[in-house]
């Protein structure tokens, strides 16, 4: 039986949410599966992956073929790196502790990069909010100035209108 690691779609319309499943290659995309090993949510920034690392590693080692998207997900999560490191341990290139150290160092470096990206995204959002606030303040000041000018013009016209009858009465007395 040819086994695949693939995505099974869920979620509502226009909001896809996927389960990462082990399934027979002949089964339909959303059909029967052998085991669910995780979830993938592409709607968040960055995409959220919840993966049972040990089971994913087991299935990759026994020969389950992932789809292209799942291969990218597993690679980003470090499943293929761990498979590679375990191969090195089997060949005697280094021991299990060294392999685990290398994997932990890679994971820490990757987490540092993700934290940096999320900080940049947060800063960009804050900057955009500040720019929008400044633009709104400028628009409000312009509107307030127009309203003040309009009120001043109306007050001047009212004063002229009040002064005109007083001027007409003054020459009439003379």
mmCIF file of C-alpha atoms in Angstrom:
data_model
loop_
_atom_site.group_PDB
_atom_site.id
_atom_site.type_symbol
_atom_site.label_atom_id
_atom_site.label_comp_id
_atom_site.label_asym_id
_atom_site.label_seq_id
_atom_site.Cartn_x
_atom_site.Cartn_y
_atom_site.Cartn_z
ATOM 1 C CA UNK A 1 0.000 0.000 0.000
ATOM 2 C CA UNK A 2 1.425 3.372 -1.036
ATOM 3 C CA UNK A 3 1.108 5.789 1.872
ATOM 4 C CA UNK A 4 0.930 9.553 1.512
ATOM 5 C CA UNK A 5 1.287 12.366 4.002
ATOM 6 C CA UNK A 6 -1.094 15.058 2.835
ATOM 7 C CA UNK A 7 -3.434 17.850 3.790
ATOM 8 C CA UNK A 8 -7.126 17.277 4.438
ATOM 9 C CA UNK A 9 -9.205 20.434 4.043
ATOM 10 C CA UNK A 10 -11.495 21.696 6.752
ATOM 11 C CA UNK A 11 -12.759 25.069 7.909
ATOM 12 C CA UNK A 12 -15.441 27.245 6.429
ATOM 13 C CA UNK A 13 -15.718 28.850 3.020
ATOM 14 C CA UNK A 14 -12.876 31.297 2.303
ATOM 15 C CA UNK A 15 -11.136 30.257 5.540
ATOM 16 C CA UNK A 16 -9.230 27.057 4.867
ATOM 17 C CA UNK A 17 -7.893 24.983 7.743
ATOM 18 C CA UNK A 18 -6.035 21.761 7.090
ATOM 19 C CA UNK A 19 -5.309 18.548 8.953
ATOM 20 C CA UNK A 20 -2.037 16.799 8.174
ATOM 21 C CA UNK A 21 -2.960 13.147 7.718
ATOM 22 C CA UNK A 22 -1.475 9.806 6.718
ATOM 23 C CA UNK A 23 -3.656 8.271 4.005
ATOM 24 C CA UNK A 24 -3.642 5.667 1.279
ATOM 25 C CA UNK A 25 -2.506 7.241 -2.003
ATOM 26 C CA UNK A 26 -5.757 6.066 -3.656
ATOM 27 C CA UNK A 27 -8.054 7.709 -1.069
ATOM 28 C CA UNK A 28 -9.694 11.050 -1.964
ATOM 29 C CA UNK A 29 -8.344 14.285 -0.458
ATOM 30 C CA UNK A 30 -10.981 14.569 2.260
ATOM 31 C CA UNK A 31 -11.654 10.835 2.501
ATOM 32 C CA UNK A 32 -10.413 8.040 4.747
ATOM 33 C CA UNK A 33 -7.085 8.395 6.480
ATOM 34 C CA UNK A 34 -4.926 6.213 8.689
ATOM 35 C CA UNK A 35 -3.730 8.757 11.223
ATOM 36 C CA UNK A 36 -3.930 12.497 11.905
ATOM 37 C CA UNK A 37 -0.503 13.855 12.812
ATOM 38 C CA UNK A 38 -1.146 17.593 12.954
ATOM 39 C CA UNK A 39 -2.884 20.726 11.734
ATOM 40 C CA UNK A 40 -1.930 23.591 9.435
ATOM 41 C CA UNK A 41 -3.589 27.020 9.524
ATOM 42 C CA UNK A 42 -2.418 29.255 6.650
ATOM 43 C CA UNK A 43 -4.697 32.124 7.733
ATOM 44 C CA UNK A 44 -2.377 33.383 10.471
ATOM 45 C CA UNK A 45 0.807 35.344 9.901
ATOM 46 C CA UNK A 46 3.077 33.365 10.007
ATOM 47 C CA UNK A 47 1.138 30.184 9.266
ATOM 48 C CA UNK A 48 0.446 28.065 12.355
ATOM 49 C CA UNK A 49 1.533 24.428 12.370
ATOM 50 C CA UNK A 50 0.721 22.027 15.184
ATOM 51 C CA UNK A 51 2.572 18.787 14.466
ATOM 52 C CA UNK A 52 3.145 15.536 16.342
ATOM 53 C CA UNK A 53 6.862 15.538 15.571
ATOM 54 C CA UNK A 54 7.579 11.945 16.606
ATOM 55 C CA UNK A 55 4.779 10.454 14.512
ATOM 56 C CA UNK A 56 5.700 12.597 11.498
ATOM 57 C CA UNK A 57 9.309 11.457 11.785
ATOM 58 C CA UNK A 58 8.196 7.828 12.092
ATOM 59 C CA UNK A 59 6.051 8.022 8.945
ATOM 60 C CA UNK A 60 8.798 9.751 6.939
ATOM 61 C CA UNK A 61 11.285 7.097 8.047
ATOM 62 C CA UNK A 62 9.000 4.212 7.022
ATOM 63 C CA UNK A 63 8.620 5.706 3.553
ATOM 64 C CA UNK A 64 5.374 7.684 3.479
ATOM 65 C CA UNK A 65 5.552 10.155 0.582
ATOM 66 C CA UNK A 66 4.475 13.718 1.446
ATOM 67 C CA UNK A 67 2.843 16.084 -1.009
ATOM 68 C CA UNK A 68 4.846 19.171 -1.972
ATOM 69 C CA UNK A 69 3.118 21.434 0.553
ATOM 70 C CA UNK A 70 3.447 18.906 3.361
ATOM 71 C CA UNK A 71 7.111 18.359 2.475
ATOM 72 C CA UNK A 72 7.683 22.110 2.907
ATOM 73 C CA UNK A 73 5.829 22.092 6.232
ATOM 74 C CA UNK A 74 7.792 19.089 7.515
ATOM 75 C CA UNK A 75 11.042 20.657 6.365
ATOM 76 C CA UNK A 76 10.275 23.927 8.186
ATOM 77 C CA UNK A 77 9.412 21.978 11.329
ATOM 78 C CA UNK A 78 12.714 20.087 11.170
ATOM 79 C CA UNK A 79 11.445 16.562 10.490
ATOM 80 C CA UNK A 80 13.748 16.096 7.505
ATOM 81 C CA UNK A 81 16.727 17.536 9.403
ATOM 82 C CA UNK A 82 16.147 15.065 12.220
ATOM 83 C CA UNK A 83 15.847 12.218 9.692
ATOM 84 C CA UNK A 84 19.169 13.330 8.199
ATOM 85 C CA UNK A 85 20.817 13.528 11.617
ATOM 86 C CA UNK A 86 19.506 10.080 12.580
ATOM 87 C CA UNK A 87 21.016 8.749 9.353
ATOM 88 C CA UNK A 88 24.361 10.204 10.436
ATOM 89 C CA UNK A 89 24.028 8.490 13.808
ATOM 90 C CA UNK A 90 23.297 5.143 12.112
ATOM 91 C CA UNK A 91 26.385 5.550 9.919
ATOM 92 C CA UNK A 92 28.517 6.401 12.948
ATOM 93 C CA UNK A 93 29.405 9.959 11.915
ATOM 94 C CA UNK A 94 28.410 11.246 15.379
ATOM 95 C CA UNK A 95 26.459 10.128 18.417
ATOM 96 C CA UNK A 96 22.829 10.719 19.432
ATOM 97 C CA UNK A 97 23.711 13.539 21.862
ATOM 98 C CA UNK A 98 25.580 15.477 19.164
ATOM 99 C CA UNK A 99 22.672 15.017 16.778
ATOM 100 C CA UNK A 100 20.249 16.329 19.392
ATOM 101 C CA UNK A 101 22.538 19.331 20.088
ATOM 102 C CA UNK A 102 22.677 20.172 16.383
ATOM 103 C CA UNK A 103 18.907 19.899 16.115
ATOM 104 C CA UNK A 104 18.333 22.065 19.209
ATOM 105 C CA UNK A 105 20.744 24.702 17.875
ATOM 106 C CA UNK A 106 18.907 24.732 14.541
ATOM 107 C CA UNK A 107 15.527 24.995 16.301
ATOM 108 C CA UNK A 108 16.733 27.895 18.501
ATOM 109 C CA UNK A 109 18.112 29.741 15.472
ATOM 110 C CA UNK A 110 14.864 29.201 13.599
ATOM 111 C CA UNK A 111 12.820 30.472 16.558
ATOM 112 C CA UNK A 112 15.032 33.564 16.765
ATOM 113 C CA UNK A 113 14.339 34.273 13.090
ATOM 114 C CA UNK A 114 10.592 33.811 13.571
ATOM 115 C CA UNK A 115 10.617 36.152 16.567
ATOM 116 C CA UNK A 116 12.478 38.754 14.509
ATOM 117 C CA UNK A 117 9.944 38.509 11.675
ATOM 118 C CA UNK A 118 6.986 38.799 14.052
ATOM 119 C CA UNK A 119 8.608 41.827 15.714
ATOM 120 C CA UNK A 120 9.060 43.474 12.312
ATOM 121 C CA UNK A 121 5.427 42.794 11.427
ATOM 122 C CA UNK A 122 4.293 44.242 14.753
ATOM 123 C CA UNK A 123 6.463 47.346 14.268
ATOM 124 C CA UNK A 124 5.142 47.825 10.725
ATOM 125 C CA UNK A 125 1.561 47.649 12.030
ATOM 126 C CA UNK A 126 2.335 50.191 14.750
ATOM 127 C CA UNK A 127 3.998 52.536 12.237
ATOM 128 C CA UNK A 128 1.023 52.225 9.886
ATOM 129 C CA UNK A 129 -1.346 53.002 12.769
ATOM 130 C CA UNK A 130 0.726 56.089 13.723
ATOM 131 C CA UNK A 131 0.730 57.323 10.116
ATOM 132 C CA UNK A 132 -3.025 56.802 9.868
ATOM 133 C CA UNK A 133 -3.541 58.699 13.140
ATOM 134 C CA UNK A 134 -1.378 61.607 11.936
ATOM 135 C CA UNK A 135 -3.226 61.732 8.625
ATOM 136 C CA UNK A 136 -6.549 61.716 10.472
ATOM 137 C CA UNK A 137 -5.348 64.541 12.757
ATOM 138 C CA UNK A 138 -4.369 66.625 9.720
ATOM 139 C CA UNK A 139 -7.733 66.019 8.083
ATOM 140 C CA UNK A 140 -9.542 66.947 11.308
ATOM 141 C CA UNK A 141 -7.467 70.143 11.669
ATOM 142 C CA UNK A 142 -8.258 71.120 8.075
ATOM 143 C CA UNK A 143 -11.960 70.516 8.667
ATOM 144 C CA UNK A 144 -11.839 72.477 11.940
ATOM 145 C CA UNK A 145 -10.113 75.375 10.125
ATOM 146 C CA UNK A 146 -12.761 75.385 7.394
ATOM 147 C CA UNK A 147 -15.532 75.345 9.995
ATOM 148 C CA UNK A 148 -13.853 78.201 11.924
ATOM 149 C CA UNK A 149 -13.441 80.238 8.720
ATOM 150 C CA UNK A 150 -17.072 79.587 7.819
ATOM 151 C CA UNK A 151 -18.238 80.667 11.315
ATOM 152 C CA UNK A 152 -16.038 83.772 11.157
ATOM 153 C CA UNK A 153 -17.454 84.674 7.744
ATOM 154 C CA UNK A 154 -20.984 84.094 9.026
ATOM 155 C CA UNK A 155 -20.275 86.236 12.116
ATOM 156 C CA UNK A 156 -18.796 89.004 9.918
ATOM 157 C CA UNK A 157 -21.814 88.882 7.624
ATOM 158 C CA UNK A 158 -24.108 89.019 10.651
ATOM 159 C CA UNK A 159 -22.179 91.990 12.052
ATOM 160 C CA UNK A 160 -22.428 93.752 8.679
ATOM 161 C CA UNK A 161 -26.119 93.030 8.538
ATOM 162 C CA UNK A 162 -26.557 94.426 12.048
ATOM 163 C CA UNK A 163 -24.397 97.483 11.243
ATOM 164 C CA UNK A 164 -26.261 98.292 8.004
ATOM 165 C CA UNK A 165 -29.634 99.008 9.656
ATOM 166 C CA UNK A 166 -27.864 101.097 12.313
ATOM 167 C CA UNK A 167 -26.176 103.157 9.575
ATOM 168 C CA UNK A 168 -29.495 103.632 7.763
ATOM 169 C CA UNK A 169 -31.146 104.889 10.940
ATOM 170 C CA UNK A 170 -28.344 107.369 11.696
ATOM 171 C CA UNK A 171 -28.588 109.362 8.400
ATOM 172 C CA UNK A 172 -32.364 109.357 8.613
ATOM 173 C CA UNK A 173 -32.223 111.320 11.897
ATOM 174 C CA UNK A 174 -29.950 113.967 10.482
#
